[in-house]
Coordinates of C-alpha atoms and ligand atoms in Angstrom, one line a residue:
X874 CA -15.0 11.0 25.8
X875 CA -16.8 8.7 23.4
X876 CA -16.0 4.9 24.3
X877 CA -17.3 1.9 22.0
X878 CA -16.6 -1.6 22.1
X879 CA -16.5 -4.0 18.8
X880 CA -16.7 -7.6 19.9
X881 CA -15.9 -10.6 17.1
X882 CA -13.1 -12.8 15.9
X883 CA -9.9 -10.9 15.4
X884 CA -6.8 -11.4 13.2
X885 CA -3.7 -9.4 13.6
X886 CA 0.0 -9.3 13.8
X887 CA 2.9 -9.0 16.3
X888 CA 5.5 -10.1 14.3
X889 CA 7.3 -10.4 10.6
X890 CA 6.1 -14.4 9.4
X891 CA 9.0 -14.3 7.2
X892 CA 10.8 -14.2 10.5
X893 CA 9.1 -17.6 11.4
X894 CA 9.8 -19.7 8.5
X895 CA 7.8 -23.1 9.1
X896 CA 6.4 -21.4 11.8
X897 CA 4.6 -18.5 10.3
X898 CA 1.6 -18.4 12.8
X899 CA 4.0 -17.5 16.1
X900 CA 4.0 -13.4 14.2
X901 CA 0.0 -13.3 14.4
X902 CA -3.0 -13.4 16.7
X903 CA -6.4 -14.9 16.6
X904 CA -9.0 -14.1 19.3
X905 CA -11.9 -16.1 18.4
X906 CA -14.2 -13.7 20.4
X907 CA -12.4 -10.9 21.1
X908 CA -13.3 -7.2 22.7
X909 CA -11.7 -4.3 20.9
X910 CA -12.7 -0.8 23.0
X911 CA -12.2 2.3 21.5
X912 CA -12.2 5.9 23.0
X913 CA -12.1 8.6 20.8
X914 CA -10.8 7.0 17.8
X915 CA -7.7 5.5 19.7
X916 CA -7.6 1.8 20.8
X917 CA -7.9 1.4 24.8
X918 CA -7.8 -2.1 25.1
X919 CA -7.7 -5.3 23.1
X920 CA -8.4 -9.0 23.8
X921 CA -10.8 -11.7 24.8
X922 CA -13.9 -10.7 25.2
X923 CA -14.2 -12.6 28.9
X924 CA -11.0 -10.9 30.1
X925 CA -11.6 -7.5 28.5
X926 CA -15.1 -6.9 29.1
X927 CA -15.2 -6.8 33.0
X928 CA -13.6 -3.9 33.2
X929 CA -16.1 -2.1 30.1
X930 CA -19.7 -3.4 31.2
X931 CA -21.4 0.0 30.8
X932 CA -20.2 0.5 26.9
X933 CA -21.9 0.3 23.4
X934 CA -20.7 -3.3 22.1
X935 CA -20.9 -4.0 18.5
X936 CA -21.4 -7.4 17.8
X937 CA -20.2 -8.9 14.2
X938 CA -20.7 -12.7 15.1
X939 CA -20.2 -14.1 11.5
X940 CA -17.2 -11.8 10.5
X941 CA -13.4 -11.8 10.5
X942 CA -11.6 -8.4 11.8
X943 CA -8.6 -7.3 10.5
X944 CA -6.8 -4.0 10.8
X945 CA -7.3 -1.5 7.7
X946 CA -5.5 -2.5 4.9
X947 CA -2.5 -0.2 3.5
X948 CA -2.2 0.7 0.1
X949 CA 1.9 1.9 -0.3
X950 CA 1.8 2.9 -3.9
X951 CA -1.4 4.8 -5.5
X952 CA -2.0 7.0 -8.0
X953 CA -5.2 9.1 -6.9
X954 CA -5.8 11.4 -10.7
X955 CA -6.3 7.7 -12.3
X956 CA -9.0 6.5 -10.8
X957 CA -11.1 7.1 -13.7
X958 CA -8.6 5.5 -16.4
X959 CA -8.7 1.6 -14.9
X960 CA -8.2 -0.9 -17.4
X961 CA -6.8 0.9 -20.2
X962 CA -5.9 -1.2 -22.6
X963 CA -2.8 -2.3 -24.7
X964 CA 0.5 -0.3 -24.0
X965 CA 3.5 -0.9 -21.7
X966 CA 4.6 1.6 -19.3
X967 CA 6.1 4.7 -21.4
X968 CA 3.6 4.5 -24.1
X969 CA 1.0 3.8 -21.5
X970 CA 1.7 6.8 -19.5
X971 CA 1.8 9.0 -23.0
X972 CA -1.6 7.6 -24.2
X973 CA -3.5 6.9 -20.8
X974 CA -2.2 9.0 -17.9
X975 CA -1.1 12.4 -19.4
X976 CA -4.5 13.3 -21.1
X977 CA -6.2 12.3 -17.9
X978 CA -4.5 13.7 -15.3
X979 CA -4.1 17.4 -17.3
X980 CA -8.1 17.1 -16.2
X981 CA -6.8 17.6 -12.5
X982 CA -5.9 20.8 -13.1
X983 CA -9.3 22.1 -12.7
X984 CA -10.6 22.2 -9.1
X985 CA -13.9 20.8 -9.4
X986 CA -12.6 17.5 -11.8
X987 CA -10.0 17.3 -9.2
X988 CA -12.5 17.5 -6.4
X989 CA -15.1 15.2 -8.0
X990 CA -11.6 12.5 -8.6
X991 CA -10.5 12.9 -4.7
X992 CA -14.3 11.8 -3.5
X993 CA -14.7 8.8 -5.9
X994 CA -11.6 7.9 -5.4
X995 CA -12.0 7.9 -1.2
X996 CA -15.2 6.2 -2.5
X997 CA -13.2 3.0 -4.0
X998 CA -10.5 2.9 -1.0
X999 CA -13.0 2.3 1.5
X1000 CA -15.1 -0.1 -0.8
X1001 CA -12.4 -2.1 -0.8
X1002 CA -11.4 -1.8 2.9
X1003 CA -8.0 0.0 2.3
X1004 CA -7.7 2.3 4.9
X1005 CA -4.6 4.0 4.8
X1006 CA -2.5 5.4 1.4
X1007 CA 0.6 6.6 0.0
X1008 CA -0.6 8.0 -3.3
X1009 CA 0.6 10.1 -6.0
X1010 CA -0.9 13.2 -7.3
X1011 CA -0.3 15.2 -10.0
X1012 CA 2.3 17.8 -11.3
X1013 CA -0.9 20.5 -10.4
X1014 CA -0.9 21.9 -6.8
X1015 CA -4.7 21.7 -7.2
X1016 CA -5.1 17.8 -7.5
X1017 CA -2.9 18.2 -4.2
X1018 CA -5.0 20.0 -2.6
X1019 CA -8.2 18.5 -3.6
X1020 CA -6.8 15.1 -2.2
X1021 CA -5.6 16.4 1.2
X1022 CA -8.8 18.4 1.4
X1023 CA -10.9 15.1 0.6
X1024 CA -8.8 12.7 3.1
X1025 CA -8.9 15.6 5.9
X1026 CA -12.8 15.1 5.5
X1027 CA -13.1 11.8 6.0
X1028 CA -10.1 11.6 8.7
X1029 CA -8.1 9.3 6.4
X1030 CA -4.1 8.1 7.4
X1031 CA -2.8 9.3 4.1
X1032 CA 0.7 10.1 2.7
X1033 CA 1.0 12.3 -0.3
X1034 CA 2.3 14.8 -2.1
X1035 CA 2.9 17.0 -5.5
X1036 CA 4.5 14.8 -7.9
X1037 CA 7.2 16.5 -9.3
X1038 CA 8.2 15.9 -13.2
X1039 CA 10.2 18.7 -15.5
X1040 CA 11.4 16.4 -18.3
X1041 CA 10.5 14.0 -21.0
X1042 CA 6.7 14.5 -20.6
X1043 CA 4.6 17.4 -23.0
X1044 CA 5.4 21.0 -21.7
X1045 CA 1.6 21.4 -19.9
X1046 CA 2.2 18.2 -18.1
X1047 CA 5.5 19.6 -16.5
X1048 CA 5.7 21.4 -13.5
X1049 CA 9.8 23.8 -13.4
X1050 CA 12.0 23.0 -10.5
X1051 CA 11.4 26.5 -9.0
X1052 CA 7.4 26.4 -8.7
X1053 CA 7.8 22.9 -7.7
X1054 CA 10.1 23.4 -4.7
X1055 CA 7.6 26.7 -3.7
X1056 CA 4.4 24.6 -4.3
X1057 CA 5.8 21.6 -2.2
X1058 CA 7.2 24.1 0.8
X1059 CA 3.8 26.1 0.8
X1060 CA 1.9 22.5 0.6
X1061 CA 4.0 20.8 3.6
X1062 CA 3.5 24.1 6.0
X1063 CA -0.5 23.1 5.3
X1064 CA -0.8 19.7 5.7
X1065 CA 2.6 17.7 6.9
X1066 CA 1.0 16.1 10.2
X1067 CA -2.5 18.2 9.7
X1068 CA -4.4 16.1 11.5
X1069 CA -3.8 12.5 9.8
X1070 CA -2.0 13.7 6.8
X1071 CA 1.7 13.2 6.2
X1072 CA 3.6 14.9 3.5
X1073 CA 5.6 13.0 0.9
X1074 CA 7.7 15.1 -1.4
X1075 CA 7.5 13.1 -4.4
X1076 CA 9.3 13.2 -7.7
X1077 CA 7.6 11.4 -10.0
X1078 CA 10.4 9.4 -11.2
X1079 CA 13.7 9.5 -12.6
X1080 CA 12.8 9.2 -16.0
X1081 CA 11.0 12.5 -15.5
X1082 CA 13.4 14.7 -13.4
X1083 CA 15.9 17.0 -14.7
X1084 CA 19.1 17.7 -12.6
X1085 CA 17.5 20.9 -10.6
X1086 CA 14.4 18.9 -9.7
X1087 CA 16.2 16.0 -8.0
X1088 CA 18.0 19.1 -6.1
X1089 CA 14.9 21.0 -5.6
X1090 CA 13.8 17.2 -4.0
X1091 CA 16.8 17.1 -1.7
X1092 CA 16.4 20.3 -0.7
X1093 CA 13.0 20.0 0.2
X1094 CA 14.4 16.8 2.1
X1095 CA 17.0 18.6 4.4
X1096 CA 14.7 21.5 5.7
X1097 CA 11.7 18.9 6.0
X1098 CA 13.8 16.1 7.3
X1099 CA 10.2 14.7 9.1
X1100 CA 8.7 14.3 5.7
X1101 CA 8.2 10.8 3.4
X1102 CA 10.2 10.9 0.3
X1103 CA 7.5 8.4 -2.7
X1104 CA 8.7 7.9 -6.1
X1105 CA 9.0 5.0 -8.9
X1106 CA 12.7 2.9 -9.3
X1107 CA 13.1 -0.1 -11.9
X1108 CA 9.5 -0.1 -12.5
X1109 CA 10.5 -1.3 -16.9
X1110 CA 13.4 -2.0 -19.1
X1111 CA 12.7 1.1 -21.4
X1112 CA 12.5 3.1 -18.3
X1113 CA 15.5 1.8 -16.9
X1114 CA 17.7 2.1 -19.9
X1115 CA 16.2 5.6 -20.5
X1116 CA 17.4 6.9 -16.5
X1117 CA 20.7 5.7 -17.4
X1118 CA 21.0 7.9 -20.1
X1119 CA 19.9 10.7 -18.3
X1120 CA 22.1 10.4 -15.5
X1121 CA 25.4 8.9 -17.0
X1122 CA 27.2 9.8 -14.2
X1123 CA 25.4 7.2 -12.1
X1124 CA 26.2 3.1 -11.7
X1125 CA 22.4 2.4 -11.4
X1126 CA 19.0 3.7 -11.0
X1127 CA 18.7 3.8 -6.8
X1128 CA 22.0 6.1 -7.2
X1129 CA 20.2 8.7 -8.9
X1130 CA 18.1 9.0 -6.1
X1131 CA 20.8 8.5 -3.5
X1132 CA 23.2 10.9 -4.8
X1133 CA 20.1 13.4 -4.4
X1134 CA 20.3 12.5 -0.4
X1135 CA 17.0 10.8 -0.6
X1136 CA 17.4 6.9 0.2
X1137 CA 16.3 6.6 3.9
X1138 CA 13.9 5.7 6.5
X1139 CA 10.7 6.8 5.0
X1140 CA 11.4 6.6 1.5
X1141 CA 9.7 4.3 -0.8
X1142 CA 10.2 3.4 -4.2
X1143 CA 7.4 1.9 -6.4
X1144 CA 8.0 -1.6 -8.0
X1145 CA 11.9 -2.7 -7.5
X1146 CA 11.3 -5.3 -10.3
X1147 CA 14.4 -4.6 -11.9
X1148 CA 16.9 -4.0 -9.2
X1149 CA 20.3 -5.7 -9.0
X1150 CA 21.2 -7.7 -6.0
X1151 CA 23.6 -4.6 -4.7
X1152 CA 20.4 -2.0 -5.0
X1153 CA 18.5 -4.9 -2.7
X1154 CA 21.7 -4.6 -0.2
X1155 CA 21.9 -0.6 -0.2
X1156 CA 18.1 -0.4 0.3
X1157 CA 18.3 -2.5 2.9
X1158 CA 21.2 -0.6 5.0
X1159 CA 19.5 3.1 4.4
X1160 CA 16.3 1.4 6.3
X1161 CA 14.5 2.3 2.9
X1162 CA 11.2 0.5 1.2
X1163 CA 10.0 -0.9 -1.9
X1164 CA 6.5 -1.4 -3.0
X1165 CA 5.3 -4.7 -4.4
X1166 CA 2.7 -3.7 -7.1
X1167 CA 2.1 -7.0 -9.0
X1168 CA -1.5 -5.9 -10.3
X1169 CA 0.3 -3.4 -12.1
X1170 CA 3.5 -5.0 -12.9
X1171 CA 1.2 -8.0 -15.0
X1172 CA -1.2 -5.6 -16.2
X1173 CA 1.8 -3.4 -17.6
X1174 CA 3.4 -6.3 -18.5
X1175 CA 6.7 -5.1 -16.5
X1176 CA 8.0 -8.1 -15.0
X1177 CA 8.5 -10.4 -11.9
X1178 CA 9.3 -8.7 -8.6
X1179 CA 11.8 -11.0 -6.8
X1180 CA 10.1 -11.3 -3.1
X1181 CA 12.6 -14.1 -2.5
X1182 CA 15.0 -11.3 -2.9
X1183 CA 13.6 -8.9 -1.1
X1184 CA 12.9 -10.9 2.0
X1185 CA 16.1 -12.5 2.3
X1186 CA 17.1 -12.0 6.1
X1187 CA 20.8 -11.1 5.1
X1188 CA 19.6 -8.1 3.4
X1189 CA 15.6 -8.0 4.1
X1190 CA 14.1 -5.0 2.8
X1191 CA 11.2 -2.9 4.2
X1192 CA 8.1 -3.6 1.9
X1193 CA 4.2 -2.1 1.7
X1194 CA 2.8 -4.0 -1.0
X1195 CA 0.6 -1.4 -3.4
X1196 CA -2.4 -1.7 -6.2
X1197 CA -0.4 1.0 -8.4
X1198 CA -4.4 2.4 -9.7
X1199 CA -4.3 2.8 -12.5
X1200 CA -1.3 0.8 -13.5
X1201 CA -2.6 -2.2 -11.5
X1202 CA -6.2 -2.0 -12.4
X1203 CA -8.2 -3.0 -9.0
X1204 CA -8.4 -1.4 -6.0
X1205 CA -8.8 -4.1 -3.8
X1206 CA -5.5 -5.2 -1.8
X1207 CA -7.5 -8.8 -1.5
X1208 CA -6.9 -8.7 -5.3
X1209 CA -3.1 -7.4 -5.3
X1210 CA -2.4 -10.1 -2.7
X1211 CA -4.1 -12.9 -5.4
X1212 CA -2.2 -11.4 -8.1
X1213 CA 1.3 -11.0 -5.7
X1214 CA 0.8 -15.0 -4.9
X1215 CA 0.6 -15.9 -8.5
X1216 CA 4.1 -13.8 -8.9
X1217 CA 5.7 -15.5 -5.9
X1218 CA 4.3 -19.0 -7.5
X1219 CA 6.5 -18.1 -10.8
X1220 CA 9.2 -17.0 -9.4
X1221 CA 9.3 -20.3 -7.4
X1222 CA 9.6 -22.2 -10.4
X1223 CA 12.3 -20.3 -12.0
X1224 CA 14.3 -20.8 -9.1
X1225 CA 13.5 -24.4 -8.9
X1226 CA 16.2 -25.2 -11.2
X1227 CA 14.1 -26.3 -13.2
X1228 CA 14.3 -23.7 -16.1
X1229 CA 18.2 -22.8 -15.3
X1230 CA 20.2 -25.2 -13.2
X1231 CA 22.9 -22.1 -12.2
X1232 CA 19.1 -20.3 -10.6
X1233 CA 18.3 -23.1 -8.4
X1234 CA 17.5 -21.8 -4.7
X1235 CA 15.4 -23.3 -2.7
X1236 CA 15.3 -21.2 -0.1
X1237 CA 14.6 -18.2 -2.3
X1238 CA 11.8 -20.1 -3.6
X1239 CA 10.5 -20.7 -0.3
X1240 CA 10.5 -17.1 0.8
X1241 CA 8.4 -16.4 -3.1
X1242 CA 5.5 -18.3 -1.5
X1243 CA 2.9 -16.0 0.1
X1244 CA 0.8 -17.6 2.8
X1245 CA -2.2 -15.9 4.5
X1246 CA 0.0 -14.8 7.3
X1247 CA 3.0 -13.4 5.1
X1248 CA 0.3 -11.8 2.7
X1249 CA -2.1 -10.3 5.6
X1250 CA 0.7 -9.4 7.4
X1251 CA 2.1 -7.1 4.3
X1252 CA -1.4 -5.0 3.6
X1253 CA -1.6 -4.2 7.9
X1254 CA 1.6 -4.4 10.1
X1255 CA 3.8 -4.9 7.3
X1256 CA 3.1 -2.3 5.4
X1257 CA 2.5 0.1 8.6
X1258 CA 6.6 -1.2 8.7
X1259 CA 7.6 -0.4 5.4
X1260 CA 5.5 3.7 6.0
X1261 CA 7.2 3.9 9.1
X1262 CA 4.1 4.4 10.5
X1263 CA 3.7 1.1 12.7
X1264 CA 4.1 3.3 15.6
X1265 CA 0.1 4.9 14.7
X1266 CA -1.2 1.7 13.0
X1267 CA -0.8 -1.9 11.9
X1268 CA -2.4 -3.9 14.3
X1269 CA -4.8 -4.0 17.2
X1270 CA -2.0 -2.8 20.1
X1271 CA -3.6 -0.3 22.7
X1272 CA -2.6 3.3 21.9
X1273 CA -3.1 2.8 18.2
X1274 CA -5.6 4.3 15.3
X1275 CA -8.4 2.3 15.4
X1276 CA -8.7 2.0 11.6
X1277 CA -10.0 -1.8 10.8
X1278 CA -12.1 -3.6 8.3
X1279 CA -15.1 -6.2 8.9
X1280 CA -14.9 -9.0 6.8
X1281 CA -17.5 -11.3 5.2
X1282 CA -15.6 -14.5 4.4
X1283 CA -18.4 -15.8 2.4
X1284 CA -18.7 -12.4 0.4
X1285 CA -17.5 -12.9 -3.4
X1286 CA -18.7 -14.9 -6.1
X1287 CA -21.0 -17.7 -5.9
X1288 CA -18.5 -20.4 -5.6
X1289 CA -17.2 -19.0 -2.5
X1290 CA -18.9 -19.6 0.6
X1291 CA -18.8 -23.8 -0.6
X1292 CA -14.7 -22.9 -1.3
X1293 CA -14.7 -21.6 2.5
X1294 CA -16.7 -24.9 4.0
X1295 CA -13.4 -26.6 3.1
X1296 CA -11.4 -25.2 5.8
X1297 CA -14.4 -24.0 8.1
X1298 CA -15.2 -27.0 10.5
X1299 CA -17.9 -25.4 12.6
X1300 CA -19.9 -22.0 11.6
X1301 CA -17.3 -19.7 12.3
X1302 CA -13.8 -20.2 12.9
X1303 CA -12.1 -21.5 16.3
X1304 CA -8.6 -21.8 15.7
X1305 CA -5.9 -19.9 14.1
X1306 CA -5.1 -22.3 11.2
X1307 CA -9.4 -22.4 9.9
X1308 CA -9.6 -18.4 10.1
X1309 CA -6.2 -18.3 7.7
X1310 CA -8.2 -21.3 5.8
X1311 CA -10.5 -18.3 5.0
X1312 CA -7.9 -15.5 4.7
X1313 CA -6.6 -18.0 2.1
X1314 CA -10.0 -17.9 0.2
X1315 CA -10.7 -14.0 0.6
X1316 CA -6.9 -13.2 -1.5
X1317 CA -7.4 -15.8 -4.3
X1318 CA -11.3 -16.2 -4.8
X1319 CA -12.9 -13.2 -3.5
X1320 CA -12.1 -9.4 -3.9
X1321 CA -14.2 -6.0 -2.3
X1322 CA -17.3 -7.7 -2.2
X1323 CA -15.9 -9.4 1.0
X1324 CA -15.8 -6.1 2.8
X1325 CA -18.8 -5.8 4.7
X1326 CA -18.0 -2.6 6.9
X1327 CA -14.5 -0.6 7.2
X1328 CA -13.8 1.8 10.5
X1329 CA -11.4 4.7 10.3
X1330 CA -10.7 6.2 13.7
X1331 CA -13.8 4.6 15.5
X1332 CA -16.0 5.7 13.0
X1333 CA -17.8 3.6 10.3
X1334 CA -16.8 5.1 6.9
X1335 CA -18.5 2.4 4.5
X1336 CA -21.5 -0.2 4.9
X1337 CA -21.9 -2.7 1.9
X1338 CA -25.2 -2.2 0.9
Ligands
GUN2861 N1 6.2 5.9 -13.5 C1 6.0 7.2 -13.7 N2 4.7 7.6 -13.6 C2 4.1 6.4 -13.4 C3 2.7 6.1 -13.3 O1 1.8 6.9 -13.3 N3 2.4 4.8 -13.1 C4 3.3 3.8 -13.1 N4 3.0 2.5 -12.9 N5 4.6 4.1 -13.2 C5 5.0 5.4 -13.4
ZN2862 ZN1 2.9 4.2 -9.8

């Protein structure tokens, strides 16, 4: 029995803040100088320090007097093979993935470029504090392997899986149905709840699936009913047009995926920028998530994602908000939620009534604008939420991975730490309302070189140098 405790000021959640409208601070928790005692990885206890530590004088305390800690951010939407290709430049998404992504991910077909990706990559995601993933990997059962392998190693929460595409892609990028339903079978009997890993079967998207993979998919589904189903919906017109073609017999692009049996709990579908308001309505009943990639979706140039839409309580969607590497082009959530607030801030306007009189909703609007709490909320609990795996992670609560990330909120560019004296009145912050101050500065002027330690299962995993 190994038992450590990190003392410092905490920020977490208990609650949804777009539950709280007005009063967004009721769903999260601020300890100012908290105690956080961990026993073998798990979380024992958690609160003020002068209640807490009575009962734990005997233990190793860490203490990070000048830091903010927050539970590991999630990344719900990542592609793992292109780390390598950030920031490639000029194309939408089809020509994009023809130019950029196909040539690089054939690479992962050899074990030791696979290998090499899956370390650098592990590399980045703790760099930037992201401690938990849902990622994509490639058609090749060896980049699977390579990545499970890799997270296994470093006792990394990760979902993942082969990602499945027979169709509209060169023939050595394609995987058929029938080696793609033995690969994925032989793949979850390794590592579905292997220690931390969880098994996603994951066609890539519908654009990219023949008839007999989406049933090689929903038969994977029905004798692995325990496992994540990942893929891409309404990600780009082109796209979008191009799945309706392909599946004539369907109304939109979520039925494809329905009609396979694979809109649930636990099934996500990358971007949703596209979506009608009925999609938003029948994702919402099947208990099934989106992923809010705005990195990607400006850097693609795909469009808007309607978070007012998402979020409204009549129909509120499940959401884990994702950097979509190497679509999105920065690891850092802190940077997704700075690009996500800039989308919410756009959307706002065009729903002002401003642009189009018959668009004007206010409320809508409101629900576009990402505070500190709704944005911090959506990279920890939130996104835990969207996984379905808040029961393991997401927040501080006793019984839960203790996967968390020490933050530095004077650690950016120069014209930070002055930013931060705005909203700090002391040295460090007191109340609730000054530590989201700072939260506030991290998302829009800061990015990974805030992230001065990050802890997966009780164990340090990165240490800014
Ligand atoms: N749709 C299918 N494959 C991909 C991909 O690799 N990236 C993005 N952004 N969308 C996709
Ligand atoms: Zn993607």
């Amino acid at each position: 029995m190994s038992l450590l405790g990190i003392r410092g000021s905490f920020f977490d959640f208990i609650d949804d803040p777009w539950k709280h409208v007005g009063a967004e601070s009721e769903a999260a928790r601020f300890l100012a100088d908290g105690l956080l005692v961990v026993e073998d990885g798990i979380i024992r206890a958690f609160g003020p320090f002068a209640d807490v530590s009575p009962a734990y004088a005997d233990i190793e305390v860490r203490h990070f007097p000048d830091r903010l800690i927050l539970p590991g951010f999630i990344d719900g939407h990542i592609h793992f093979p292109q780390t390598r290709m950030l920031g490639s430049y000029g194309e939408q998404l089809l020509p994009w993935l023809k130019k950029w992504v196909i040539p690089e991910e054939l690479r992962y077909k050899d074990p030791a470029y696979a290998r090499e990706g899956a370390a650098r990559f592990f590399d980045a995601l703790l760099a930037s504090g992201t401690t938990t993933c849902q990622a994509f990997t490639t058609a090749s059962p060896v980049s699977t392997e390579a990545f499970f392998e890799e997270a296994s190693r470093r006792n990394v929460r990760v979902i993942a899986g082969l990602t499945g595409i027979d169709k509209n892609v060169p023939e050595d990028f394609t995987d058929t149905p029938e080696n793609f339903y033995a690969d994925s079978t032989r793949l979850i009997a390794r590592y579905h709840r292997n220690g931390r890993n969880l098994y996603a079967i994951t066609p890539r998207f519908a654009l990219g699936a023949s008839e007999a993979l989406m049933s090689a998919c929903e038969r994977l589904k029905l004798e692995h009913p325990d496992c994540w189903v990942n893929t891409h919906i309404s990600e780009n017109p082109a796209e979008c047009r191009g799945v309706m073609e392909l599946f004539p017999d369907c109304p939109d692009y979520l039925a494809v995926y329905e009609s396979y049996g694979l809109v649930g709990p636990k099934f996500s579908g990358g971007h949703g920028v596209w979506l009608s308001d009925g999609e938003f309505r029948r994702l919402s009943q099947a208990g099934a998530a989106l992923t809010f990639c705005p990195c990607s979706n400006l850097f693609l140039g795909s469009g808007l994602f309607r978070l007012g839409r998402a979020t409204d309580p009549e129909h509120r969607v499940r959401l884990s908000f994702g950097s979509d590497i190497g679509g999105g082009n920065r690891f850092s959530m802190l940077n997704v939620l700075d690009d996500a607030y800039k989308v919410g801030m756009c959307n706002a306007t065009l729903l002002d009534g401003s642009v189009d009189p018959a668009r004007r909703d206010p409320a809508e609007a409101e629900r576009n604008k990402l505070s500190p709490y709704r944005a911090f909320w959506s990279i920890t609990l939130g996104g835990a939420e969207g996984l379905y795996i808040d029961d393991m992670l997401g927040n501080f609560e006793p019984g839960k991975e203790a996967d968390f990330v020490v933050l530095d909120w004077n650690g950016g560019p120069a014209a930070l730490p002055w930013r931060q004296s705005m909203v700090l009145e002391g040295k460090r912050p007191h109340s609730m309302e000054e530590a989201a101050g700072l939260l506030f500065g991290l998302m829009t002027v800061a990015d990974e070189r805030a992230v001065d330690e990050t802890w997966v299962m009780g164990r340090r995993l990165y240490k800014r140098a």
